[in-house]
């Protein structure tokens, strides 16, 4: 599922980073449900870009101010405040850099400081997480979105990550260009605030979705088993067989418990491993996992109102007699070896 995200995001950031023209850099939006690994995937892709960029530039920032060459930061990560305002967003970005913030700084001064920090640290990509926390029925949130669009004229690639961006209302003012597949926005009202004029009248984003796993076709089931194979290879339980998560009905059971959401699977496996160690069983089984409840209510870093907390399948609602389970079987002619699922050669 991450192939499309990786191809688009890494390619866009690298292409924009190599540009020298004073043009607005096209951005990327990554959407999906809660606990589906959007942030982790985005950060991993940008970390790979950062390593590549540092090696390409020999870990030096040719545009750095004197005495600050050791503060080269190609990628910046900022979480959108729950109740975002233009000032609070600017302060969140400046806090990432550890830049001094005077309490009496007005908005134009804060924006100029953000532009200076992005330039002085050689930042090529700015990742704004949880962007769907913005509610466009609030004037402050509308101004914040306008400001975010203005950031695109600061010669950085803007990467916005959020839950169900198409359904959040953020694209209400944008339009989809069927020719390019991009989301096009009108010019930002904040473009002149920080003294950086927009170099084009429209900002463009590519929208890519990171979906959850599905369990309907042979290809989808194989992808799920591939993922489980990778997970079980990282587990260190004393009595665990090599195919602990991929044999028998276990793949279907884990899908029923998590609906294919990787974050919920991670939580279930982590709590299950802790129980397996405490009970000295040292192995994950269906009966052991049956006593593990997936709880995400205590995660205060996520905003339920923004869809960041997914619906958790009820244990009681699952049934072995579910007629859909007849369709959720391992792909025909699929066997498991030391390297995961592979098609068996039956000679037919």
Short mmCIF file of N, CA and C in Angstrom, two decimals, residues 89-271:
data_model
loop_
_atom_site.label_atom_id
_atom_site.label_comp_id
_atom_site.label_asym_id
_atom_site.label_seq_id
_atom_site.Cartn_x
_atom_site.Cartn_y
_atom_site.Cartn_z
N UNK A 89 0.51 28.15 14.78
CA UNK A 89 1.20 27.30 13.81
C UNK A 89 2.63 27.80 13.60
N UNK A 90 2.80 29.11 13.46
CA UNK A 90 4.15 29.65 13.31
C UNK A 90 5.02 29.32 14.52
N UNK A 91 4.45 29.42 15.71
CA UNK A 91 5.21 29.11 16.92
C UNK A 91 5.57 27.63 16.98
N UNK A 92 4.67 26.76 16.51
CA UNK A 92 4.97 25.33 16.49
C UNK A 92 6.15 25.04 15.56
N UNK A 93 6.20 25.71 14.42
CA UNK A 93 7.32 25.52 13.49
C UNK A 93 8.61 26.05 14.09
N UNK A 94 8.56 27.22 14.71
CA UNK A 94 9.75 27.80 15.31
C UNK A 94 10.23 26.97 16.49
N UNK A 95 9.30 26.35 17.22
CA UNK A 95 9.70 25.48 18.33
C UNK A 95 10.47 24.27 17.84
N UNK A 96 10.12 23.77 16.63
CA UNK A 96 10.88 22.65 16.07
C UNK A 96 12.35 23.01 15.91
N UNK A 97 12.60 24.24 15.46
CA UNK A 97 13.98 24.68 15.26
C UNK A 97 14.64 25.19 16.54
N UNK A 98 13.85 25.36 17.59
CA UNK A 98 14.40 25.94 18.81
C UNK A 98 14.69 27.42 18.66
N UNK A 99 13.97 28.08 17.75
CA UNK A 99 14.20 29.50 17.50
C UNK A 99 13.59 30.34 18.62
N UNK A 100 14.23 31.44 18.98
CA UNK A 100 13.68 32.31 20.03
C UNK A 100 12.38 32.96 19.57
N UNK A 101 11.41 33.01 20.45
CA UNK A 101 10.11 33.61 20.15
C UNK A 101 9.82 34.67 21.19
N UNK A 102 9.75 35.91 20.76
CA UNK A 102 9.42 36.99 21.68
C UNK A 102 7.91 37.04 21.86
N UNK A 103 7.41 37.16 23.09
CA UNK A 103 5.96 37.13 23.31
C UNK A 103 5.20 38.24 22.61
N UNK A 104 5.87 39.30 22.23
CA UNK A 104 5.19 40.43 21.61
C UNK A 104 5.31 40.42 20.09
N UNK A 105 5.83 39.36 19.51
CA UNK A 105 5.95 39.29 18.06
C UNK A 105 4.57 39.17 17.43
N UNK A 106 4.29 40.01 16.42
CA UNK A 106 3.01 39.93 15.73
C UNK A 106 3.11 38.91 14.61
N UNK A 107 2.00 38.70 13.90
CA UNK A 107 1.97 37.64 12.88
C UNK A 107 2.97 37.87 11.75
N UNK A 108 3.06 39.07 11.16
CA UNK A 108 4.06 39.25 10.10
C UNK A 108 5.48 38.95 10.57
N UNK A 109 5.81 39.32 11.81
CA UNK A 109 7.15 39.03 12.33
C UNK A 109 7.36 37.53 12.49
N UNK A 110 6.33 36.82 12.96
CA UNK A 110 6.44 35.37 13.12
C UNK A 110 6.63 34.68 11.78
N UNK A 111 5.90 35.13 10.77
CA UNK A 111 6.02 34.52 9.44
C UNK A 111 7.39 34.78 8.84
N UNK A 112 7.91 36.00 9.03
CA UNK A 112 9.26 36.29 8.55
C UNK A 112 10.29 35.42 9.27
N UNK A 113 10.06 35.16 10.58
CA UNK A 113 10.98 34.31 11.33
C UNK A 113 10.91 32.87 10.83
N UNK A 114 9.70 32.40 10.48
CA UNK A 114 9.56 31.05 9.92
C UNK A 114 10.30 30.95 8.59
N UNK A 115 10.11 31.94 7.73
CA UNK A 115 10.81 31.94 6.44
C UNK A 115 12.32 31.94 6.63
N UNK A 116 12.80 32.70 7.61
CA UNK A 116 14.24 32.76 7.87
C UNK A 116 14.75 31.42 8.39
N UNK A 117 13.98 30.78 9.26
CA UNK A 117 14.41 29.49 9.81
C UNK A 117 14.46 28.42 8.73
N UNK A 118 13.45 28.38 7.87
CA UNK A 118 13.45 27.41 6.78
C UNK A 118 14.66 27.60 5.87
N UNK A 119 14.98 28.86 5.57
CA UNK A 119 16.11 29.14 4.68
C UNK A 119 17.44 28.87 5.37
N UNK A 120 17.61 29.36 6.58
CA UNK A 120 18.90 29.25 7.25
C UNK A 120 19.28 27.81 7.56
N UNK A 121 18.28 26.95 7.77
CA UNK A 121 18.56 25.54 8.08
C UNK A 121 18.56 24.66 6.84
N UNK A 122 18.38 25.25 5.68
CA UNK A 122 18.41 24.47 4.44
C UNK A 122 17.28 23.47 4.34
N UNK A 123 16.11 23.81 4.89
CA UNK A 123 14.98 22.88 4.90
C UNK A 123 14.38 22.78 3.50
N UNK A 124 14.20 21.55 3.05
CA UNK A 124 13.64 21.31 1.73
C UNK A 124 12.22 20.75 1.78
N UNK A 125 11.81 20.21 2.92
CA UNK A 125 10.46 19.66 3.05
C UNK A 125 9.93 19.99 4.43
N UNK A 126 8.69 20.47 4.48
CA UNK A 126 8.01 20.78 5.73
C UNK A 126 6.79 19.87 5.85
N UNK A 127 6.82 18.95 6.81
CA UNK A 127 5.72 18.01 7.01
C UNK A 127 4.81 18.53 8.11
N UNK A 128 3.56 18.79 7.77
CA UNK A 128 2.55 19.23 8.74
C UNK A 128 1.60 18.06 8.98
N UNK A 129 1.66 17.49 10.17
CA UNK A 129 0.87 16.32 10.51
C UNK A 129 -0.48 16.74 11.09
N UNK A 130 -1.45 15.82 11.01
CA UNK A 130 -2.79 16.03 11.56
C UNK A 130 -3.44 17.29 11.01
N UNK A 131 -3.29 17.51 9.70
CA UNK A 131 -3.81 18.73 9.09
C UNK A 131 -5.33 18.76 9.09
N UNK A 132 -5.95 17.58 9.18
CA UNK A 132 -7.42 17.53 9.16
C UNK A 132 -8.03 18.02 10.47
N UNK A 133 -7.21 18.44 11.44
CA UNK A 133 -7.75 19.07 12.64
C UNK A 133 -8.35 20.44 12.34
N UNK A 134 -7.97 21.01 11.20
CA UNK A 134 -8.53 22.30 10.83
C UNK A 134 -10.01 22.17 10.51
N UNK A 135 -10.79 23.08 11.02
CA UNK A 135 -12.23 23.11 10.76
C UNK A 135 -12.55 24.42 10.04
N UNK A 136 -12.94 24.33 8.78
CA UNK A 136 -13.04 25.52 7.97
C UNK A 136 -14.29 26.35 8.25
N UNK A 137 -15.12 25.90 9.21
CA UNK A 137 -16.22 26.77 9.61
C UNK A 137 -15.74 27.81 10.62
N UNK A 138 -14.47 27.68 11.09
CA UNK A 138 -13.89 28.64 12.00
C UNK A 138 -12.99 29.59 11.22
N UNK A 139 -13.09 30.87 11.50
CA UNK A 139 -12.30 31.87 10.77
C UNK A 139 -10.81 31.67 11.00
N UNK A 140 -10.42 31.32 12.25
CA UNK A 140 -9.00 31.12 12.54
C UNK A 140 -8.43 29.97 11.72
N UNK A 141 -9.21 28.91 11.55
CA UNK A 141 -8.74 27.76 10.79
C UNK A 141 -8.63 28.09 9.30
N UNK A 142 -9.53 28.92 8.79
CA UNK A 142 -9.44 29.35 7.41
C UNK A 142 -8.17 30.18 7.19
N UNK A 143 -7.88 31.07 8.13
CA UNK A 143 -6.66 31.87 8.03
C UNK A 143 -5.42 30.98 8.12
N UNK A 144 -5.49 29.95 8.96
CA UNK A 144 -4.36 29.03 9.10
C UNK A 144 -4.11 28.28 7.80
N UNK A 145 -5.17 27.84 7.14
CA UNK A 145 -5.01 27.14 5.87
C UNK A 145 -4.44 28.07 4.82
N UNK A 146 -4.88 29.33 4.80
CA UNK A 146 -4.31 30.31 3.88
C UNK A 146 -2.82 30.49 4.13
N UNK A 147 -2.45 30.51 5.40
CA UNK A 147 -1.03 30.67 5.74
C UNK A 147 -0.22 29.46 5.28
N UNK A 148 -0.80 28.27 5.44
CA UNK A 148 -0.10 27.05 5.00
C UNK A 148 0.16 27.10 3.50
N UNK A 149 -0.81 27.58 2.75
CA UNK A 149 -0.60 27.70 1.31
C UNK A 149 0.51 28.70 1.00
N UNK A 150 0.58 29.77 1.81
CA UNK A 150 1.63 30.77 1.59
C UNK A 150 3.01 30.19 1.84
N UNK A 151 3.10 29.17 2.71
CA UNK A 151 4.40 28.53 2.97
C UNK A 151 4.99 27.92 1.71
N UNK A 152 4.13 27.60 0.74
CA UNK A 152 4.62 26.96 -0.49
C UNK A 152 5.52 27.89 -1.29
N UNK A 153 5.45 29.19 -1.03
CA UNK A 153 6.30 30.13 -1.75
C UNK A 153 7.63 30.33 -1.03
N UNK A 154 7.90 29.55 0.03
CA UNK A 154 9.16 29.66 0.77
C UNK A 154 10.18 28.63 0.29
N UNK A 155 9.97 28.08 -0.91
CA UNK A 155 10.92 27.17 -1.55
C UNK A 155 11.09 25.87 -0.77
N UNK A 156 10.00 25.39 -0.17
CA UNK A 156 10.00 24.08 0.48
C UNK A 156 8.84 23.27 -0.10
N UNK A 157 8.96 21.95 -0.02
CA UNK A 157 7.86 21.08 -0.41
C UNK A 157 6.97 20.87 0.79
N UNK A 158 5.72 21.23 0.66
CA UNK A 158 4.77 21.11 1.75
C UNK A 158 4.12 19.73 1.70
N UNK A 159 4.22 18.98 2.79
CA UNK A 159 3.63 17.65 2.89
C UNK A 159 2.57 17.70 4.00
N UNK A 160 1.32 17.52 3.62
CA UNK A 160 0.21 17.58 4.58
C UNK A 160 -0.31 16.17 4.80
N UNK A 161 -0.40 15.75 6.06
CA UNK A 161 -0.88 14.42 6.41
C UNK A 161 -2.10 14.56 7.29
N UNK A 162 -3.18 13.86 6.96
CA UNK A 162 -4.39 13.96 7.76
C UNK A 162 -5.34 12.81 7.50
N UNK A 163 -6.34 12.74 8.36
CA UNK A 163 -7.36 11.69 8.26
C UNK A 163 -8.48 12.16 7.34
N UNK A 164 -8.76 11.36 6.32
CA UNK A 164 -9.88 11.63 5.41
C UNK A 164 -9.89 13.08 4.96
N UNK A 165 -8.82 13.51 4.32
CA UNK A 165 -8.72 14.89 3.87
C UNK A 165 -9.87 15.26 2.92
N UNK A 166 -10.26 14.40 1.95
CA UNK A 166 -11.38 14.79 1.09
C UNK A 166 -12.67 15.04 1.85
N UNK A 167 -12.90 14.30 2.94
CA UNK A 167 -14.12 14.48 3.70
C UNK A 167 -14.02 15.51 4.80
N UNK A 168 -12.83 16.07 5.02
CA UNK A 168 -12.64 17.02 6.13
C UNK A 168 -13.06 18.44 5.78
N UNK A 169 -13.22 18.72 4.49
CA UNK A 169 -13.57 20.07 4.08
C UNK A 169 -12.38 20.90 3.63
N UNK A 170 -11.17 20.39 3.78
CA UNK A 170 -9.99 21.16 3.40
C UNK A 170 -9.94 21.41 1.90
N UNK A 171 -10.56 20.53 1.12
CA UNK A 171 -10.51 20.68 -0.33
C UNK A 171 -11.73 21.43 -0.87
N UNK A 172 -12.49 22.04 0.04
CA UNK A 172 -13.72 22.68 -0.38
C UNK A 172 -13.47 23.79 -1.40
N UNK A 173 -12.38 24.52 -1.20
CA UNK A 173 -12.08 25.62 -2.10
C UNK A 173 -11.24 25.18 -3.30
N UNK A 174 -10.75 23.96 -3.24
CA UNK A 174 -9.92 23.48 -4.33
C UNK A 174 -10.76 22.80 -5.40
N UNK A 175 -10.12 22.53 -6.51
CA UNK A 175 -10.79 21.80 -7.59
C UNK A 175 -9.83 20.76 -8.12
N UNK A 176 -10.37 19.65 -8.56
CA UNK A 176 -9.55 18.55 -9.08
C UNK A 176 -9.34 18.74 -10.57
N UNK A 177 -8.09 18.72 -10.98
CA UNK A 177 -7.75 18.85 -12.39
C UNK A 177 -7.62 17.45 -12.98
N UNK A 178 -8.58 16.99 -13.78
CA UNK A 178 -8.53 15.63 -14.31
C UNK A 178 -7.35 15.40 -15.25
N UNK A 179 -6.80 16.46 -15.82
CA UNK A 179 -5.69 16.30 -16.75
C UNK A 179 -4.41 15.92 -16.01
N UNK A 180 -4.18 16.55 -14.86
CA UNK A 180 -2.95 16.30 -14.10
C UNK A 180 -3.17 15.44 -12.87
N UNK A 181 -4.44 15.27 -12.46
CA UNK A 181 -4.73 14.51 -11.25
C UNK A 181 -4.41 15.27 -9.99
N UNK A 182 -4.21 16.60 -10.09
CA UNK A 182 -3.83 17.39 -8.94
C UNK A 182 -5.02 18.18 -8.40
N UNK A 183 -4.91 18.54 -7.11
CA UNK A 183 -5.87 19.42 -6.48
C UNK A 183 -5.33 20.84 -6.57
N UNK A 184 -6.10 21.75 -7.14
CA UNK A 184 -5.64 23.11 -7.39
C UNK A 184 -6.39 24.06 -6.46
N UNK A 185 -5.66 24.94 -5.80
CA UNK A 185 -6.24 25.91 -4.88
C UNK A 185 -6.08 27.32 -5.44
N UNK A 186 -6.97 28.23 -5.05
CA UNK A 186 -6.76 29.64 -5.41
C UNK A 186 -5.62 30.23 -4.61
N UNK A 187 -5.19 31.42 -5.00
CA UNK A 187 -4.08 32.07 -4.31
C UNK A 187 -4.43 32.35 -2.87
N UNK A 188 -3.40 32.36 -2.01
CA UNK A 188 -3.59 32.59 -0.59
C UNK A 188 -3.70 34.08 -0.30
N UNK A 189 -4.57 34.41 0.64
CA UNK A 189 -4.69 35.80 1.07
C UNK A 189 -3.49 36.22 1.89
N UNK A 190 -2.73 35.25 2.42
CA UNK A 190 -1.59 35.55 3.26
C UNK A 190 -0.29 35.72 2.48
N UNK A 191 -0.36 35.67 1.16
CA UNK A 191 0.86 35.61 0.35
C UNK A 191 1.76 36.83 0.56
N UNK A 192 1.18 37.98 0.84
CA UNK A 192 1.97 39.20 0.94
C UNK A 192 2.40 39.52 2.37
N UNK A 193 1.94 38.74 3.33
CA UNK A 193 2.18 39.08 4.72
C UNK A 193 3.65 39.10 5.05
N UNK A 194 4.37 38.10 4.57
CA UNK A 194 5.77 37.96 4.95
C UNK A 194 6.73 38.46 3.88
N UNK A 195 6.19 39.19 2.89
CA UNK A 195 7.05 39.81 1.89
C UNK A 195 7.48 38.89 0.78
N UNK A 196 6.95 37.68 0.72
CA UNK A 196 7.29 36.74 -0.35
C UNK A 196 6.08 36.61 -1.28
N UNK A 197 6.18 37.25 -2.43
CA UNK A 197 5.06 37.20 -3.37
C UNK A 197 4.96 35.81 -3.99
N UNK A 198 3.74 35.36 -4.21
CA UNK A 198 3.54 34.08 -4.90
C UNK A 198 4.01 34.21 -6.34
N UNK A 199 4.70 33.21 -6.82
CA UNK A 199 5.23 33.27 -8.18
C UNK A 199 4.29 32.62 -9.19
N UNK A 200 3.18 32.09 -8.73
CA UNK A 200 2.16 31.60 -9.64
C UNK A 200 0.82 31.75 -8.95
N UNK A 201 -0.22 31.80 -9.73
CA UNK A 201 -1.52 32.14 -9.16
C UNK A 201 -2.22 30.98 -8.51
N UNK A 202 -1.75 29.78 -8.72
CA UNK A 202 -2.40 28.61 -8.15
C UNK A 202 -1.38 27.71 -7.48
N UNK A 203 -1.78 27.14 -6.35
CA UNK A 203 -0.95 26.14 -5.69
C UNK A 203 -1.51 24.77 -5.99
N UNK A 204 -0.63 23.80 -6.16
CA UNK A 204 -1.09 22.47 -6.53
C UNK A 204 -0.61 21.45 -5.52
N UNK A 205 -1.50 20.52 -5.22
CA UNK A 205 -1.17 19.38 -4.37
C UNK A 205 -1.54 18.10 -5.10
N UNK A 206 -0.74 17.09 -4.91
CA UNK A 206 -1.12 15.74 -5.32
C UNK A 206 -1.67 15.04 -4.10
N UNK A 207 -2.83 14.44 -4.23
CA UNK A 207 -3.50 13.74 -3.13
C UNK A 207 -3.32 12.24 -3.31
N UNK A 208 -2.74 11.57 -2.30
CA UNK A 208 -2.52 10.13 -2.36
C UNK A 208 -3.07 9.52 -1.08
N UNK A 209 -3.69 8.35 -1.19
CA UNK A 209 -4.33 7.71 -0.04
C UNK A 209 -3.54 6.49 0.42
N UNK A 210 -3.35 6.41 1.73
CA UNK A 210 -2.76 5.22 2.35
C UNK A 210 -3.90 4.44 2.98
N UNK A 211 -4.35 3.39 2.31
CA UNK A 211 -5.54 2.67 2.74
C UNK A 211 -5.17 1.56 3.72
N UNK A 212 -6.18 0.99 4.37
CA UNK A 212 -5.95 -0.16 5.24
C UNK A 212 -5.93 -1.43 4.39
N UNK A 213 -5.45 -2.52 4.98
CA UNK A 213 -5.44 -3.80 4.28
C UNK A 213 -6.87 -4.29 4.06
N UNK A 214 -7.04 -5.05 3.02
CA UNK A 214 -8.35 -5.67 2.73
C UNK A 214 -8.16 -7.18 2.60
N UNK A 215 -9.29 -7.90 2.63
CA UNK A 215 -9.21 -9.37 2.71
C UNK A 215 -10.29 -10.00 1.83
N UNK A 216 -10.37 -9.53 0.57
CA UNK A 216 -11.42 -10.01 -0.33
C UNK A 216 -10.87 -10.80 -1.51
N UNK A 217 -9.77 -10.35 -2.08
CA UNK A 217 -9.21 -11.02 -3.25
C UNK A 217 -7.93 -11.76 -2.86
N UNK A 218 -7.49 -12.66 -3.75
CA UNK A 218 -6.25 -13.39 -3.50
C UNK A 218 -5.08 -12.44 -3.32
N UNK A 219 -5.02 -11.41 -4.13
CA UNK A 219 -3.92 -10.45 -4.05
C UNK A 219 -3.94 -9.72 -2.71
N UNK A 220 -5.13 -9.31 -2.25
CA UNK A 220 -5.23 -8.60 -0.99
C UNK A 220 -4.87 -9.50 0.19
N UNK A 221 -5.31 -10.75 0.14
CA UNK A 221 -5.00 -11.69 1.22
C UNK A 221 -3.49 -11.97 1.27
N UNK A 222 -2.89 -12.12 0.11
CA UNK A 222 -1.45 -12.36 0.05
C UNK A 222 -0.68 -11.17 0.63
N UNK A 223 -1.13 -9.95 0.32
CA UNK A 223 -0.47 -8.76 0.87
C UNK A 223 -0.57 -8.73 2.39
N UNK A 224 -1.72 -9.11 2.94
CA UNK A 224 -1.91 -9.16 4.39
C UNK A 224 -0.98 -10.20 5.03
N UNK A 225 -0.89 -11.36 4.40
CA UNK A 225 -0.01 -12.41 4.92
C UNK A 225 1.45 -11.99 4.82
N UNK A 226 1.80 -11.30 3.75
CA UNK A 226 3.16 -10.78 3.62
C UNK A 226 3.49 -9.85 4.79
N UNK A 227 2.53 -8.99 5.13
CA UNK A 227 2.75 -8.07 6.24
C UNK A 227 2.91 -8.82 7.56
N UNK A 228 2.07 -9.81 7.78
CA UNK A 228 2.18 -10.61 9.00
C UNK A 228 3.50 -11.36 9.06
N UNK A 229 3.98 -11.81 7.91
CA UNK A 229 5.27 -12.49 7.87
C UNK A 229 6.38 -11.56 8.33
N UNK A 230 6.32 -10.30 7.89
CA UNK A 230 7.31 -9.34 8.34
C UNK A 230 7.20 -9.04 9.82
N UNK A 231 5.97 -9.01 10.35
CA UNK A 231 5.77 -8.73 11.78
C UNK A 231 6.33 -9.87 12.62
N UNK A 232 5.98 -11.10 12.27
CA UNK A 232 6.41 -12.23 13.10
C UNK A 232 7.93 -12.44 13.05
N UNK A 233 8.57 -11.97 11.99
CA UNK A 233 10.03 -12.08 11.91
C UNK A 233 10.71 -11.18 12.94
N UNK A 234 9.99 -10.18 13.46
CA UNK A 234 10.56 -9.27 14.44
C UNK A 234 10.25 -9.67 15.88
N UNK A 235 9.42 -10.69 16.08
CA UNK A 235 9.03 -11.09 17.42
C UNK A 235 10.03 -12.09 18.00
N UNK A 236 10.26 -12.00 19.30
CA UNK A 236 11.23 -12.87 19.96
C UNK A 236 10.57 -13.57 21.15
N UNK A 237 9.63 -14.46 20.86
CA UNK A 237 8.99 -15.26 21.90
C UNK A 237 9.62 -16.66 21.89
N UNK A 238 9.90 -17.17 23.06
CA UNK A 238 10.70 -18.39 23.18
C UNK A 238 10.04 -19.61 22.55
N UNK A 239 8.71 -19.71 22.62
CA UNK A 239 8.01 -20.89 22.11
C UNK A 239 7.28 -20.63 20.80
N UNK A 240 7.63 -19.55 20.13
CA UNK A 240 6.91 -19.18 18.92
C UNK A 240 7.43 -19.93 17.71
N UNK A 241 6.56 -20.59 16.94
CA UNK A 241 6.99 -21.21 15.69
C UNK A 241 7.23 -20.14 14.63
N UNK A 242 7.88 -20.52 13.55
CA UNK A 242 8.23 -19.54 12.51
C UNK A 242 6.99 -18.98 11.81
N UNK A 243 5.89 -19.74 11.80
CA UNK A 243 4.68 -19.28 11.12
C UNK A 243 3.58 -18.97 12.13
N UNK A 244 3.93 -18.39 13.24
CA UNK A 244 2.98 -18.16 14.33
C UNK A 244 1.79 -17.31 13.91
N UNK A 245 2.00 -16.29 13.08
CA UNK A 245 0.94 -15.38 12.68
C UNK A 245 0.36 -15.69 11.31
N UNK A 246 0.92 -16.67 10.61
CA UNK A 246 0.51 -16.88 9.21
C UNK A 246 -0.05 -18.26 8.94
N UNK A 247 -0.15 -19.10 9.94
CA UNK A 247 -0.64 -20.45 9.69
C UNK A 247 -2.12 -20.55 10.06
N UNK A 248 -2.77 -21.53 9.45
CA UNK A 248 -4.16 -21.82 9.79
C UNK A 248 -5.09 -20.63 9.61
N UNK A 249 -5.93 -20.42 10.61
CA UNK A 249 -6.92 -19.35 10.55
C UNK A 249 -6.41 -18.04 11.15
N UNK A 250 -5.16 -18.02 11.63
CA UNK A 250 -4.64 -16.84 12.32
C UNK A 250 -4.69 -15.57 11.46
N UNK A 251 -4.31 -15.59 10.15
CA UNK A 251 -4.40 -14.35 9.37
C UNK A 251 -5.82 -13.79 9.32
N UNK A 252 -6.80 -14.69 9.14
CA UNK A 252 -8.19 -14.22 9.09
C UNK A 252 -8.63 -13.69 10.45
N UNK A 253 -8.21 -14.37 11.51
CA UNK A 253 -8.58 -13.92 12.86
C UNK A 253 -8.01 -12.54 13.14
N UNK A 254 -6.74 -12.31 12.80
CA UNK A 254 -6.12 -11.01 13.05
C UNK A 254 -6.79 -9.92 12.22
N UNK A 255 -7.22 -10.27 11.01
CA UNK A 255 -7.92 -9.28 10.20
C UNK A 255 -9.27 -8.93 10.82
N UNK A 256 -9.98 -9.93 11.33
CA UNK A 256 -11.27 -9.68 11.95
C UNK A 256 -11.13 -8.79 13.18
N UNK A 257 -10.04 -8.97 13.92
CA UNK A 257 -9.83 -8.18 15.13
C UNK A 257 -9.43 -6.74 14.83
N UNK A 258 -8.80 -6.50 13.70
CA UNK A 258 -8.23 -5.18 13.42
C UNK A 258 -8.78 -4.49 12.19
N UNK A 259 -9.56 -5.22 11.39
CA UNK A 259 -10.08 -4.69 10.14
C UNK A 259 -8.96 -4.24 9.20
N UNK A 260 -7.79 -4.84 9.34
CA UNK A 260 -6.68 -4.52 8.45
C UNK A 260 -5.98 -3.21 8.73
N UNK A 261 -6.25 -2.59 9.88
CA UNK A 261 -5.59 -1.34 10.25
C UNK A 261 -4.28 -1.66 10.96
N UNK A 262 -3.16 -1.21 10.41
CA UNK A 262 -1.86 -1.63 10.91
C UNK A 262 -1.60 -1.14 12.33
N UNK A 263 -2.14 0.03 12.68
CA UNK A 263 -1.95 0.53 14.04
C UNK A 263 -2.66 -0.32 15.08
N UNK A 264 -3.86 -0.79 14.75
CA UNK A 264 -4.59 -1.66 15.67
C UNK A 264 -3.92 -3.03 15.76
N UNK A 265 -3.39 -3.51 14.63
CA UNK A 265 -2.66 -4.79 14.65
C UNK A 265 -1.43 -4.67 15.55
N UNK A 266 -0.73 -3.57 15.44
CA UNK A 266 0.45 -3.35 16.27
C UNK A 266 0.08 -3.35 17.76
N UNK A 267 -1.01 -2.67 18.09
CA UNK A 267 -1.44 -2.63 19.49
C UNK A 267 -1.82 -4.02 20.00
N UNK A 268 -2.55 -4.78 19.19
CA UNK A 268 -2.97 -6.13 19.58
C UNK A 268 -1.75 -7.04 19.76
N UNK A 269 -0.80 -6.98 18.83
CA UNK A 269 0.38 -7.84 18.92
C UNK A 269 1.23 -7.46 20.13
N UNK A 270 1.42 -6.17 20.37
CA UNK A 270 2.23 -5.73 21.50
C UNK A 270 1.63 -6.19 22.83
N UNK A 271 0.31 -5.96 23.00
CA UNK A 271 -0.34 -6.38 24.25
C UNK A 271 -0.36 -7.91 24.36
#
